[in-house]
């Protein structure tokens, strides 16, 4: 009996698709005056894309720093808990076992992640508090400098060369001790090397792209990709920095990034970190949009890969481009699950 393409996609998605980077808490916070935002604004799209697990990233906008960083982070976490409590379709998971259980119950699992240590400033004790609140994956920096180090610039060169601060080094050690996944996304090239020197477990890059196709220090070189692969780590491919050229910001170019990483470190090292951002960008004023484009070079959204429901189109194209069922399941699900099992035993 022959299987239709839709049945084939459904079979490959039966465990769910895992997206390790989603700027959800910030949006929930911005919409805090409303109820049931998850259910009304997100559920349909997540379900249409068969999303099983999403990394829900705490990020603090410049305008809140430094004084309000921790306060806004706590408010974002609060909104996520409150919103999840208002629907029986979602759950916040703290361990590999909880994620497996959530998938059995067909619930969408959120893993709390953080982009930049600003919420806990330079206080390692507060990292422990965020862990207790559910934090399970951490990038030390976004683009700007903080107490842990510097971010990689959205430019081909010029990122600060200082690497990690002593505090940044302590954060990496503490993450390994607590069971918070060490995420190298955004870190400067010098900071990247420092983290690899300290970390002993398989590190990840939750959302990034290959500099081969988009040459900025916020993305990663072939050497960096190989270094993560050599440690058994996983790299999530970002759908926002696919190409500096608008006409090349396509689904096929997104898959080129996947193929490139597979070619360098094998299929076990590549996964998904969509970083869908257009829904937030569209809510901004024109002035805010221009400021964003000037600050972060030119982010071109991929029209066929701009929201979670587009995951099915990605899988269809992976099939058409010759990826095997086994490879697609690793990219969409199994590689991140392996990382969760390694880091989040509890
Ligand atoms: Zn990011």
PDB file of N, CA and C in Angstrom, residues 207-209 236-243 249 254 273-276 300-302 305-306:
ATOM      1  N   UNK A 207      20.480  27.947  18.274  1.00  0.00           N
ATOM      2  CA  UNK A 207      20.002  28.586  17.043  1.00  0.00           C
ATOM      3  C   UNK A 207      21.147  29.366  16.406  1.00  0.00           C
ATOM      4  N   UNK A 208      21.600  28.873  15.281  1.00  0.00           N
ATOM      5  CA  UNK A 208      22.677  29.563  14.574  1.00  0.00           C
ATOM      6  C   UNK A 208      22.667  29.144  13.112  1.00  0.00           C
ATOM      7  N   UNK A 209      23.590  29.732  12.341  1.00  0.00           N
ATOM      8  CA  UNK A 209      23.745  29.356  10.938  1.00  0.00           C
ATOM      9  C   UNK A 209      25.219  29.259  10.604  1.00  0.00           C
ATOM     10  N   UNK A 236      21.341  23.659  16.327  1.00  0.00           N
ATOM     11  CA  UNK A 236      20.009  23.948  15.794  1.00  0.00           C
ATOM     12  C   UNK A 236      20.104  25.016  14.722  1.00  0.00           C
ATOM     13  N   UNK A 237      19.530  24.748  13.563  1.00  0.00           N
ATOM     14  CA  UNK A 237      19.632  25.704  12.453  1.00  0.00           C
ATOM     15  C   UNK A 237      18.526  26.754  12.563  1.00  0.00           C
ATOM     16  N   UNK A 238      18.999  28.020  12.463  1.00  0.00           N
ATOM     17  CA  UNK A 238      18.168  29.205  12.646  1.00  0.00           C
ATOM     18  C   UNK A 238      17.502  29.576  11.306  1.00  0.00           C
ATOM     19  N   UNK A 239      16.237  29.961  11.361  1.00  0.00           N
ATOM     20  CA  UNK A 239      15.518  30.310  10.128  1.00  0.00           C
ATOM     21  C   UNK A 239      15.548  31.810   9.829  1.00  0.00           C
ATOM     22  N   UNK A 240      16.274  32.584  10.643  1.00  0.00           N
ATOM     23  CA  UNK A 240      16.267  34.038  10.464  1.00  0.00           C
ATOM     24  C   UNK A 240      17.547  34.561   9.810  1.00  0.00           C
ATOM     25  N   UNK A 241      18.677  33.877  10.041  1.00  0.00           N
ATOM     26  CA  UNK A 241      19.950  34.347   9.462  1.00  0.00           C
ATOM     27  C   UNK A 241      20.461  33.364   8.413  1.00  0.00           C
ATOM     28  N   UNK A 242      19.573  33.010   7.504  1.00  0.00           N
ATOM     29  CA  UNK A 242      19.855  31.999   6.486  1.00  0.00           C
ATOM     30  C   UNK A 242      20.761  32.575   5.391  1.00  0.00           C
ATOM     31  N   UNK A 243      20.520  33.832   5.025  1.00  0.00           N
ATOM     32  CA  UNK A 243      21.313  34.470   3.977  1.00  0.00           C
ATOM     33  C   UNK A 243      21.261  35.988   4.141  1.00  0.00           C
ATOM     34  N   UNK A 249      17.167  33.987   0.906  1.00  0.00           N
ATOM     35  CA  UNK A 249      16.596  33.560   2.186  1.00  0.00           C
ATOM     36  C   UNK A 249      15.406  32.647   1.881  1.00  0.00           C
ATOM     37  N   UNK A 254      17.887  27.204   3.726  1.00  0.00           N
ATOM     38  CA  UNK A 254      17.827  26.688   5.102  1.00  0.00           C
ATOM     39  C   UNK A 254      18.323  25.236   5.120  1.00  0.00           C
ATOM     40  N   UNK A 273      16.467  25.019  15.436  1.00  0.00           N
ATOM     41  CA  UNK A 273      16.291  26.121  16.395  1.00  0.00           C
ATOM     42  C   UNK A 273      15.753  27.302  15.608  1.00  0.00           C
ATOM     43  N   UNK A 274      14.473  27.226  15.257  1.00  0.00           N
ATOM     44  CA  UNK A 274      13.910  28.129  14.247  1.00  0.00           C
ATOM     45  C   UNK A 274      14.111  29.616  14.554  1.00  0.00           C
ATOM     46  N   UNK A 275      13.907  30.007  15.821  1.00  0.00           N
ATOM     47  CA  UNK A 275      14.037  31.426  16.161  1.00  0.00           C
ATOM     48  C   UNK A 275      13.005  32.268  15.413  1.00  0.00           C
ATOM     49  N   UNK A 276      11.807  31.748  15.223  1.00  0.00           N
ATOM     50  CA  UNK A 276      10.777  32.522  14.515  1.00  0.00           C
ATOM     51  C   UNK A 276      10.531  33.834  15.243  1.00  0.00           C
ATOM     52  N   UNK A 300      16.469  38.483   7.153  1.00  0.00           N
ATOM     53  CA  UNK A 300      15.452  38.235   6.129  1.00  0.00           C
ATOM     54  C   UNK A 300      14.653  37.012   6.533  1.00  0.00           C
ATOM     55  N   UNK A 301      13.379  37.210   6.763  1.00  0.00           N
ATOM     56  CA  UNK A 301      12.547  36.070   7.118  1.00  0.00           C
ATOM     57  C   UNK A 301      12.334  35.220   5.870  1.00  0.00           C
ATOM     58  N   UNK A 302      12.348  33.900   6.076  1.00  0.00           N
ATOM     59  CA  UNK A 302      12.151  32.975   4.955  1.00  0.00           C
ATOM     60  C   UNK A 302      10.637  32.809   4.768  1.00  0.00           C
ATOM     61  N   UNK A 305       9.233  29.530   5.621  1.00  0.00           N
ATOM     62  CA  UNK A 305       9.624  28.972   6.917  1.00  0.00           C
ATOM     63  C   UNK A 305       9.645  30.116   7.935  1.00  0.00           C
ATOM     64  N   UNK A 306       8.446  30.616   8.219  1.00  0.00           N
ATOM     65  CA  UNK A 306       8.336  31.784   9.096  1.00  0.00           C
ATOM     66  C   UNK A 306       7.504  31.524  10.336  1.00  0.00           C
TER      67      UNK A 306
END
